[in-house]
Coordinates of C-alpha atoms and ligand atoms in Angstrom, one line a residue:
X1455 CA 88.5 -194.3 149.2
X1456 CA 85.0 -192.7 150.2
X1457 CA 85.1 -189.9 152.9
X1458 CA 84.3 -191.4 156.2
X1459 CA 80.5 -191.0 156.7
X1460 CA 78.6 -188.3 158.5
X1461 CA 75.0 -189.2 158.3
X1462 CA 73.6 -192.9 158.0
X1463 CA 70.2 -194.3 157.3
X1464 CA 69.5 -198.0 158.7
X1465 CA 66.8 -200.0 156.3
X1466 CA 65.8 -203.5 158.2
X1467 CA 64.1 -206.2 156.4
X1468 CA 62.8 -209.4 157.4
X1469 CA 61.5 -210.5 161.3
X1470 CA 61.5 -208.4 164.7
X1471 CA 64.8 -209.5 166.0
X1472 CA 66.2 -207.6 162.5
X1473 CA 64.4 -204.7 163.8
X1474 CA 65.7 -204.8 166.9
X1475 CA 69.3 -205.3 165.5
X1476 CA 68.7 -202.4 163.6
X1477 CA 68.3 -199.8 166.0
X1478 CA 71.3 -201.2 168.0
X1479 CA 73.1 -200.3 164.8
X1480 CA 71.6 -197.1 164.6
X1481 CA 72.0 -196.2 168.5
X1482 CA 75.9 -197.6 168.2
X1483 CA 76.4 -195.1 164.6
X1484 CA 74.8 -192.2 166.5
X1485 CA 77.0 -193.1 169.5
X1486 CA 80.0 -192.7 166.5
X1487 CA 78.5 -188.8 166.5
X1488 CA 76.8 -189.8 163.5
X1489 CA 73.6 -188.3 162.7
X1490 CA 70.5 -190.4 161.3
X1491 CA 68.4 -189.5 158.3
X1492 CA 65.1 -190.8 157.0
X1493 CA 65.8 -191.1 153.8
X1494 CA 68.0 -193.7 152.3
X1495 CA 68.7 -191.5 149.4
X1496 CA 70.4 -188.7 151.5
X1497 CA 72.6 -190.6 153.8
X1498 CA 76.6 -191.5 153.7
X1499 CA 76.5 -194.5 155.0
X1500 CA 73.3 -196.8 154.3
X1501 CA 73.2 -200.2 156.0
X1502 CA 71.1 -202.8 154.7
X1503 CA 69.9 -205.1 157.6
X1504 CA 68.7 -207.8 155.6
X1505 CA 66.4 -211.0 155.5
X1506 CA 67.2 -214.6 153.9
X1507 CA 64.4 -216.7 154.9
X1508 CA 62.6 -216.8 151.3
X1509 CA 64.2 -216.1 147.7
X1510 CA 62.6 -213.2 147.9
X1511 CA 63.7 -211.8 150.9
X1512 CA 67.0 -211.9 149.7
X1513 CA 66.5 -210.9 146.3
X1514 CA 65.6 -207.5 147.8
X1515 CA 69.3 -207.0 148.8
X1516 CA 70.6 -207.0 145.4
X1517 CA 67.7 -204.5 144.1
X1518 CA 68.3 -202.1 147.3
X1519 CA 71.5 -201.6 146.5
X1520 CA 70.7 -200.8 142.8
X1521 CA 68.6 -198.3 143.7
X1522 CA 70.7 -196.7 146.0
X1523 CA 73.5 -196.1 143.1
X1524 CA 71.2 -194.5 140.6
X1525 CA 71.6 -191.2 139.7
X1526 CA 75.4 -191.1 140.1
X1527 CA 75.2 -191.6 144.0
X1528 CA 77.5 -193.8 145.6
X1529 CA 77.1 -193.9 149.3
X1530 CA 78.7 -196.4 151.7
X1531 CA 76.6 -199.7 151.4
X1532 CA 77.2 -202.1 154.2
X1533 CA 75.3 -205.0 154.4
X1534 CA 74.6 -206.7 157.3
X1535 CA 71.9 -209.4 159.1
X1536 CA 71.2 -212.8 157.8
X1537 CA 72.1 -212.4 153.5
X1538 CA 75.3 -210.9 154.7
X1539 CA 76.0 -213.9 157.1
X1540 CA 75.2 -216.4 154.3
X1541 CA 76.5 -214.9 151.4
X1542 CA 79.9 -212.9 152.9
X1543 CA 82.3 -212.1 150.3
X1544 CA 79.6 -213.3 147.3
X1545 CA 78.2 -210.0 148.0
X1546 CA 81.4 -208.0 147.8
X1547 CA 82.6 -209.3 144.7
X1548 CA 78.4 -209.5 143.0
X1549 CA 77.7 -206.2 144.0
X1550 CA 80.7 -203.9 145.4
X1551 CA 79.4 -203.3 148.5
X1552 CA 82.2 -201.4 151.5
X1553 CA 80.7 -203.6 154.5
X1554 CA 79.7 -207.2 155.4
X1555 CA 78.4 -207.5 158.5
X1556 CA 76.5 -210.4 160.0
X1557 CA 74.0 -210.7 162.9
X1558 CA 76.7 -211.8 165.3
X1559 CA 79.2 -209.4 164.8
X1560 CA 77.4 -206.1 164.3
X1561 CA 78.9 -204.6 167.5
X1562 CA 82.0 -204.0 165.0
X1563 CA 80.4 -201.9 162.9
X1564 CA 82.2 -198.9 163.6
X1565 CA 85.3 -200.5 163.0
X1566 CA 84.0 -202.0 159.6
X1567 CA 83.1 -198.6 158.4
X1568 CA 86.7 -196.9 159.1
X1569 CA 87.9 -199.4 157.7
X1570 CA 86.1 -199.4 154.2
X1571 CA 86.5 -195.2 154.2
X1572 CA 90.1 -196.1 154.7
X1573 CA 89.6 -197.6 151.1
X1574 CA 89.1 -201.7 151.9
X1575 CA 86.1 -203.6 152.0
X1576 CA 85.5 -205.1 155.4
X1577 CA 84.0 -208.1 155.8
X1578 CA 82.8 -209.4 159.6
X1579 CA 80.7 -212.7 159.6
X1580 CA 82.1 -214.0 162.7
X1581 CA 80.1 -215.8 165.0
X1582 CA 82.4 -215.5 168.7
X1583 CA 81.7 -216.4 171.6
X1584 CA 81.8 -213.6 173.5
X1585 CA 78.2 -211.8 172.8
X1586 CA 77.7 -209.0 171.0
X1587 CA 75.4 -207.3 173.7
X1588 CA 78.3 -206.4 175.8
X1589 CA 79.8 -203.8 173.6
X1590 CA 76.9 -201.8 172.7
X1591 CA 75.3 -198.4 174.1
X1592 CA 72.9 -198.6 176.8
X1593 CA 69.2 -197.7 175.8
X1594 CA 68.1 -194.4 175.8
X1595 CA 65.0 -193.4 173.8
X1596 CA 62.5 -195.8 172.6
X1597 CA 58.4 -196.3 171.8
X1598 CA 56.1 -197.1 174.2
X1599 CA 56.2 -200.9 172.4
X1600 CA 59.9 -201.9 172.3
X1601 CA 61.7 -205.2 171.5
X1602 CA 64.3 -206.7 173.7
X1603 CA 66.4 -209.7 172.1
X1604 CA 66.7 -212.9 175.2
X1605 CA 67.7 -216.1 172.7
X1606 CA 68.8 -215.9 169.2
X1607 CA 69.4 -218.8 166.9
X1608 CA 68.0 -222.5 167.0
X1609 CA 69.2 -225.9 167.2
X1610 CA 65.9 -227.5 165.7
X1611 CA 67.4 -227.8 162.1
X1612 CA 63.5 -228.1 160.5
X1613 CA 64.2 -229.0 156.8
X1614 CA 63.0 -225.7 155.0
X1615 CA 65.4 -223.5 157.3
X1616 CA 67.7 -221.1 157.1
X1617 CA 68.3 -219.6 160.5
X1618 CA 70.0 -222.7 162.3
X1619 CA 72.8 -221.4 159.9
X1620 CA 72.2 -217.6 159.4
X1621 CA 72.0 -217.0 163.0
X1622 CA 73.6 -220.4 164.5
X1623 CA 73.1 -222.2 167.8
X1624 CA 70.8 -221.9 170.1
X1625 CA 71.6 -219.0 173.0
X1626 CA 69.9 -217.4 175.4
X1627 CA 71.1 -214.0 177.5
X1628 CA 71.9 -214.1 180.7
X1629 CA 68.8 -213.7 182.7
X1630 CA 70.5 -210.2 184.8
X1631 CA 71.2 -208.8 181.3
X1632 CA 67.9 -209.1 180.2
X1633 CA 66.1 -207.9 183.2
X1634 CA 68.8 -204.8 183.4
X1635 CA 67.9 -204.0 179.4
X1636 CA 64.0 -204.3 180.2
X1637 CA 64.8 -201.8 183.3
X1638 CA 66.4 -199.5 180.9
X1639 CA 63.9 -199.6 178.1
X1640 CA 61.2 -198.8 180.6
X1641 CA 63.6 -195.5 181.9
X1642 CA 63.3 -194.8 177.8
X1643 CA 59.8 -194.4 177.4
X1644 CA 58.7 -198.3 176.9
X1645 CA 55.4 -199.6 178.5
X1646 CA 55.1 -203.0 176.3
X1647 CA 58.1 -205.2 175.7
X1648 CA 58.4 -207.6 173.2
X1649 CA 60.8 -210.8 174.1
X1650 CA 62.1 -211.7 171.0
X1651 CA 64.1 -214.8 170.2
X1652 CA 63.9 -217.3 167.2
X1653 CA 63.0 -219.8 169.8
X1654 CA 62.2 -217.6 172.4
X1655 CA 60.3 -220.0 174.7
X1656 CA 63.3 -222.4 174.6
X1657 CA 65.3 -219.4 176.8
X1658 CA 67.3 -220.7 180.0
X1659 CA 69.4 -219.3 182.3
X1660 CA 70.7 -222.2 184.7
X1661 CA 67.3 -223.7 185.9
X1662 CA 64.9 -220.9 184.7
X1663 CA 62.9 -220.5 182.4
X1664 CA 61.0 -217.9 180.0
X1665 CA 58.0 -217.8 182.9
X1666 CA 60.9 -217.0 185.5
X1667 CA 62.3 -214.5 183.2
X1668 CA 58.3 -213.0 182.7
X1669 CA 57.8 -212.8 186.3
X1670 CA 60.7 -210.8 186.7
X1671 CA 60.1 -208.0 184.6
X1672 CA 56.4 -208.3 185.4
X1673 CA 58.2 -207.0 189.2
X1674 CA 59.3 -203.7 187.0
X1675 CA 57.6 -200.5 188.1
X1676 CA 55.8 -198.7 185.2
X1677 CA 56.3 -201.8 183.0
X1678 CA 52.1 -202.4 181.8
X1679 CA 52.7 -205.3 178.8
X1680 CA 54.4 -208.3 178.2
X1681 CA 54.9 -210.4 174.9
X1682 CA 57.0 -212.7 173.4
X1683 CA 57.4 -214.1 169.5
X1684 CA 58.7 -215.9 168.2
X1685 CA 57.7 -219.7 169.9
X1686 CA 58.3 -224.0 169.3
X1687 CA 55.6 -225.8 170.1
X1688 CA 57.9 -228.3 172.0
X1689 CA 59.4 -225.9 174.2
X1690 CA 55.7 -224.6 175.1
X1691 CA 56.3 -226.0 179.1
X1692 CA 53.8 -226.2 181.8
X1693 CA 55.1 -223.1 183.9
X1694 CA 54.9 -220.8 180.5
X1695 CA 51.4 -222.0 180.1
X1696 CA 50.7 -221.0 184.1
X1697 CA 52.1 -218.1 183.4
X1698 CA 49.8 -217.2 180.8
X1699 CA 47.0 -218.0 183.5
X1700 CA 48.1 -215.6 186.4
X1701 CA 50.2 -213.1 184.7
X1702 CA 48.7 -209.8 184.3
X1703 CA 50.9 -207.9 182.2
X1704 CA 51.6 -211.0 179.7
X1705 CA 49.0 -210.4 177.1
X1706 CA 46.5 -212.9 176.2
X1707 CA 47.8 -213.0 172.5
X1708 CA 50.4 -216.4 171.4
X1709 CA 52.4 -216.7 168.4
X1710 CA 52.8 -220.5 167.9
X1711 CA 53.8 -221.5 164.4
X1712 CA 53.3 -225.2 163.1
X1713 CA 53.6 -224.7 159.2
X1714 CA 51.3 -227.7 158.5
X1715 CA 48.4 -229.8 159.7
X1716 CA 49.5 -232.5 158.0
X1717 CA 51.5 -235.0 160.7
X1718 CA 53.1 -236.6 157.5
X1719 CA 54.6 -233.3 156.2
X1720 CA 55.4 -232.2 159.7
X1721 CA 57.4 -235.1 159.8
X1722 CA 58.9 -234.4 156.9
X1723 CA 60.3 -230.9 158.2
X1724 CA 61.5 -232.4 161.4
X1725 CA 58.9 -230.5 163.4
X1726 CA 59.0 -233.3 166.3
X1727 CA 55.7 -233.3 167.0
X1728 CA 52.5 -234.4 165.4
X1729 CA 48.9 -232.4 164.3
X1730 CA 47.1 -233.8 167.2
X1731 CA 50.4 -232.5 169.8
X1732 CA 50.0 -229.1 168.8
X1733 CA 46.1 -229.2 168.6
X1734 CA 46.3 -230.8 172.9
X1735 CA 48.7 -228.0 173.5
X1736 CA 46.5 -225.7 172.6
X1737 CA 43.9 -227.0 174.7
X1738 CA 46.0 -226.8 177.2
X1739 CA 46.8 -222.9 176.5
X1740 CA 43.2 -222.4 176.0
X1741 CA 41.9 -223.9 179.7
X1742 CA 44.3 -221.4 181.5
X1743 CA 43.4 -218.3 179.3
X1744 CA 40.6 -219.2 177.3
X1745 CA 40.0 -215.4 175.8
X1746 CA 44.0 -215.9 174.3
X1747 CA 44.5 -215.2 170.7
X1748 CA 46.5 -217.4 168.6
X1749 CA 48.8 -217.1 165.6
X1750 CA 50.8 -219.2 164.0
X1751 CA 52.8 -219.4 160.7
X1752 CA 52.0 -222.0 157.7
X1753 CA 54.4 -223.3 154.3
X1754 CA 52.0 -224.2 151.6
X1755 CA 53.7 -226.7 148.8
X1756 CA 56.6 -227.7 151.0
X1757 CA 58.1 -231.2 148.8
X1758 CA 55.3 -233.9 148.8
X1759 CA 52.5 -232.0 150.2
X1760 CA 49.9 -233.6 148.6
X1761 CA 45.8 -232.0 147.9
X1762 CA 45.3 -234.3 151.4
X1763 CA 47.7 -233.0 153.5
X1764 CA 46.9 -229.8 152.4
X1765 CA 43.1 -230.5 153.2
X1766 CA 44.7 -231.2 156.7
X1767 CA 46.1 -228.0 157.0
X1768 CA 42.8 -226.2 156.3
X1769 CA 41.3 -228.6 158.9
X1770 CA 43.2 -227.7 161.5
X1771 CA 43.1 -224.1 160.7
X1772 CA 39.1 -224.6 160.8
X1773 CA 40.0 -226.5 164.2
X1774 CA 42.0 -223.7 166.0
X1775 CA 40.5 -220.4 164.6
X1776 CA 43.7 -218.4 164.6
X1777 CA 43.4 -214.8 165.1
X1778 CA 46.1 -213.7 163.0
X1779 CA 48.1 -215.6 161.1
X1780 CA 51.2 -215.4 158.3
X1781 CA 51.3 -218.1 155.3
X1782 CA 54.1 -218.6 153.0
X1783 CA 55.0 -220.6 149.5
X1784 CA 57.7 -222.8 150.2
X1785 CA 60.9 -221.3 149.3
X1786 CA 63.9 -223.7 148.6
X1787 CA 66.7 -221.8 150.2
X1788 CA 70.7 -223.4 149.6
X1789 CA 71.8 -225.4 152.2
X1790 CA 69.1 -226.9 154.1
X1791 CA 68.0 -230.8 153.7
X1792 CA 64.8 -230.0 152.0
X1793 CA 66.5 -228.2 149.3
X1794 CA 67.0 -231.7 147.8
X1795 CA 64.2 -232.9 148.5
X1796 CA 61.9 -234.7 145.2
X1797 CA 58.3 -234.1 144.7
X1798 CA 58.7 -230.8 144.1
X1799 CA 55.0 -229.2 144.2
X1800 CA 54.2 -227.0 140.9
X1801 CA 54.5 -223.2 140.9
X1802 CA 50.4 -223.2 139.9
X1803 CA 49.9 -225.6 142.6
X1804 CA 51.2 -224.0 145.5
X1805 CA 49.7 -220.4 144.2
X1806 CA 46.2 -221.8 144.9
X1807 CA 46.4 -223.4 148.4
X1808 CA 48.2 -220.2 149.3
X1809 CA 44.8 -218.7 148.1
X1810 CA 42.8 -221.3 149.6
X1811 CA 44.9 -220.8 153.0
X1812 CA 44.8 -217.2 153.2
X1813 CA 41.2 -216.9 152.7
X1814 CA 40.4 -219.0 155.2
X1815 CA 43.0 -217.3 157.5
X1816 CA 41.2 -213.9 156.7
X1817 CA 37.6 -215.2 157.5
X1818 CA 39.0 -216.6 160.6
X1819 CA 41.0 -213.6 161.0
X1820 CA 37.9 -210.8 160.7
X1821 CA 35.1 -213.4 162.5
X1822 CA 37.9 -213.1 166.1
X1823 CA 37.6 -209.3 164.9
X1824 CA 34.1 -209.0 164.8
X1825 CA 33.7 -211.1 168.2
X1826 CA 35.2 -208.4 170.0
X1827 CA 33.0 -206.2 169.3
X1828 CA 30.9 -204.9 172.4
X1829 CA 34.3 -205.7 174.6
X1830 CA 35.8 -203.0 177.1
X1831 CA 40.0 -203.3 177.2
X1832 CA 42.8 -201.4 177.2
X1833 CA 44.6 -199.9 174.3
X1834 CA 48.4 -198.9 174.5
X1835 CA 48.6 -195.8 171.9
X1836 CA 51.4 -196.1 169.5
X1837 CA 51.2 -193.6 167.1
X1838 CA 48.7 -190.7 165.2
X1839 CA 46.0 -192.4 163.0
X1840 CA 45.0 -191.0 159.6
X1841 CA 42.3 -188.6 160.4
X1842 CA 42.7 -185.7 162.7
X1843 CA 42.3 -186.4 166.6
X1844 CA 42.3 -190.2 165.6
X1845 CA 45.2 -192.2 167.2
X1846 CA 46.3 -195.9 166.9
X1847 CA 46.6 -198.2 169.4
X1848 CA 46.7 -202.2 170.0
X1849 CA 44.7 -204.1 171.9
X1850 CA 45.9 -206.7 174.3
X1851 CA 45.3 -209.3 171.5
X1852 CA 47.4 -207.4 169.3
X1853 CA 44.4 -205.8 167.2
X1854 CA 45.0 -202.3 165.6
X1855 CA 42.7 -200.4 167.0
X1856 CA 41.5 -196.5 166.2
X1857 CA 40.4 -194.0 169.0
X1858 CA 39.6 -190.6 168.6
X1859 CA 40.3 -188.2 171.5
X1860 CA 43.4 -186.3 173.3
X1861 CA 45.3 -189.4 173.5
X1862 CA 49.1 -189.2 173.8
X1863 CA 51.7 -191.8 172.7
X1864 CA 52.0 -194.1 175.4
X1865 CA 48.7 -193.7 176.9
X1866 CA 46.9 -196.5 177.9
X1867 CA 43.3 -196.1 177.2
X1868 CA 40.1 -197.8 178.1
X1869 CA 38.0 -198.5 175.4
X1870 CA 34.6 -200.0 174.1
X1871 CA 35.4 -201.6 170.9
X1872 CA 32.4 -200.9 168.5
X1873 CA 33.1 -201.7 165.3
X1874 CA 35.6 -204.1 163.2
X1875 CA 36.9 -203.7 160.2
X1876 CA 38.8 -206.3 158.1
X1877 CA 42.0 -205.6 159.9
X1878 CA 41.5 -202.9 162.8
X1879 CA 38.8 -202.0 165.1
X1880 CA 37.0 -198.6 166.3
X1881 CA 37.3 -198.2 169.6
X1882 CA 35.4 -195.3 172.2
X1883 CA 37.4 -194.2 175.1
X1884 CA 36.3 -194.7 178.8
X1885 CA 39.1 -193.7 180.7
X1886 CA 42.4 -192.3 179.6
X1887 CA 45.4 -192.3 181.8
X1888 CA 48.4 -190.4 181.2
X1889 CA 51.9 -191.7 180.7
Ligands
5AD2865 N1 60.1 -221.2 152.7 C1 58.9 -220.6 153.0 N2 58.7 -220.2 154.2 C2 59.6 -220.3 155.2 N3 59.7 -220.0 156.5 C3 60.9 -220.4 157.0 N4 61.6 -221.0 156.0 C4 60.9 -220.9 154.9 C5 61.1 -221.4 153.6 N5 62.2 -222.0 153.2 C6 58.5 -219.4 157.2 C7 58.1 -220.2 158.3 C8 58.6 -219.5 159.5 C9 58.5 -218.1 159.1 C10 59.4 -217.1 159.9 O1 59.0 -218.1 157.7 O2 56.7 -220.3 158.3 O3 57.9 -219.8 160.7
SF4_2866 FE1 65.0 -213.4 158.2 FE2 65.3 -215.4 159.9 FE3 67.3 -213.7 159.6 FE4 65.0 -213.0 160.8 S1 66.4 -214.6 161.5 S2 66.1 -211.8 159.3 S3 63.5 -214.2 159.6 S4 66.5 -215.1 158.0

């Protein structure tokens, strides 16, 4: 038996929706009359919202809760997110843990955690139909950037992946549930919201779309920014690319991942669609907003890549110019096809194409940097930088960018960008308007 908790500390790992699960955990623990601390080490209850997408990532878990035990300690652990939805009771009999709690089933926390002070581990990794979103508290204090979950899961079942299983079919929220949370994230403080969905462009209510859903909280008053991560390239349609053209508040700034330039390998992960697709799509993106930045993400060493198709992947980051961009070793992860997969590319191997891939990602990365120097645009100021007076703020293409001045958290300031650094720019303010 452990007392039942009194203070709890959240830790997420892994993408933006985990974030965003997070502090629904948090909001629905301090709706309990729990109180939250920022240290790990002081809390009662600690919940580790975890990540499974590489070895890594989920290696973490096991460490975490290591570290949390030392010194005598022995706080509540509950695990929860996309390790706990994989592994379940592996975790309770490897490491002991009170809670298992997976990414559809969170909304039970509560529950979970009487139950485990009442002396039993409780385990939730259901996946019901009923959604989750229903039973949590509204929104009530957030950052001026906030995330707002429309679609979770995917039904694409590319070879390398873990999240058609960890996080299961595609859904998507209904479109007056979304529109109500965006309404209510904006009464907390937001002024940029961030859909998030693992296939986020693939959202559909009836017979709209993601643009219908944009254009509807474009309508909300005080509401300055719009984004959206994480995207397919095949579910990139014709009225999200208009939107991108005519859409003020949806910032010029597209994460689109395609993992390789090689049309073999693509193949190979069931991507369902070719080099030369995705390079025409972008055209396509690029003649309605031609100042838009791109992203994307890449898997170096993924089973038969060969030194050509890896030369293809460096082509067509030489092709597109991405402004940002995240790159990966391929990570066998249990359960997917490609797990079994021969031609498995050497440790050494795929070490130096990540090399290769990342430097040429960061030259790309600090020449879209550099070119916005001399530009005017509007920063939304997220938090205090390191020196005094300075404050951080992001540009509409998702650039850090430093200001000094009386700038508050929220503001949205005009600036001249004059310098660029590797990753963030200098800016000069214009005009500031208050929140
Ligand atoms: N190994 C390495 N990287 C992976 N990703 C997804 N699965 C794997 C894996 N098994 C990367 C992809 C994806 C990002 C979120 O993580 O690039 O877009
Ligand atoms: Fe990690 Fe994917 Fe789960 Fe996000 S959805 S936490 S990236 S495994």
């Amino acid at each position: 038996m452990k007392p039942a908790p009194k203070t709890f500390h959240v830790k997420s790992f892994g993408c933006q929706m985990n974030v965003y699960d997070g502090e629904r955990m948090a909001e629905l623990m301090t709706a309990q009359g729990l109180t939250a601390t920022t240290d790990a080490g002081e809390a009662d209850l600690v919940v580790l919202n975890t990540c499974h997408i590489r070895e890594k990532a989920t290696d973490k878990v096991y460490s975490d809760i290591g570290r949390l035990r030392k010194g005598g300690r022995s706080p509540m652990i509950a695990v929860a997110g996309c390790v706990a939805q994989a592994e379940g009771e592996e975790i309770v009999a490897r490491a002991k843990v009170d809670v298992v709690v997976g990414p559809q089933a969170y909304h039970n926390l509560p529950e979970l955690v009487a139950k485990a002070a009442a002396g039993a581990p409780a385990l939730d990794t259901d996946m019901p139909l009923a959604s989750k979103f229903g039973h949590l508290p509204a929104r009530r204090r957030v950052g001026p950037s906030a995330f707002l979950t429309v679609q979770e899961g995917c039904d694409k079942f590319c070879t390398y992946c873990v999240v058609p299983y960890t996080r299961g079919a595609e859904i998507s929220r209904p479109f007056d549930a979304i529109v109500d949370e965006a309404r209510a994230l904006v009464d907390a403080g937001a002024r940029e919201i961030t859909l998030l969905g693992q296939n986020v462009n693939a959202w559909s209510d009836d017979a709209r779309g993601l643009h219908d859903l944009i254009r509807a909280i474009d309508r909300i008053p005080g509401l300055a920014r719009i984004r959206y991560t994480t995207s397919h390239p095949n579910d990139m349609t014709q009225g999200l690319i208009d939107a991108h053209g005519d859409v003020e508040s949806l910032m010029p700034y597209l994460h689109l991942p395609v993992q390789s330039g090689s049309t073999g390998i693509l193949k190979a992960m069931n991507r369902s669609h070719g080099r030369d697709d995705y390079l025409r799509l972008l055209d396509r993106v690029r003649a309605v907003r031609p100042d838009i930045a791109l992203s994307g993400d890449f898997i170096v060493g993924f089973p038969g890549e060969s030194e050509r198709d890896f030369a293809d992947t460096l082509s067509l980051v030489d092709a597109v110019g991405y402004a940002q961009a995240f790159s990966f070793k391929y990570s066998p992860r249990p359960g997917t096809p490609a797990a079994t997969m021969a031609d498995e590319v050497p440790a050494a191997i795929m070490d130096e194409r990540l090399q290769r891939l990342q430097a040429a990602l960061g030259r790309d990365q600090q020449a879209f940097n550099r070119a916005s120097v001399g530009r005017t645009c509007t920063i939304l100021v997220e938090r205090p930088g390191k020196l005094p007076g300075q404050m951080l703020g992001k540009s509409p293409w998702l650039q850090s960018v430093h200001v000094i001045g009386p700038h508050a958290i929220g503001d949205l300031v005009e600036v001249e960008l004059t310098a660029a650094g590797p990753v963030s720019l200098t800016g000069v303010a214009r005009v500031s308007q208050a929140a």
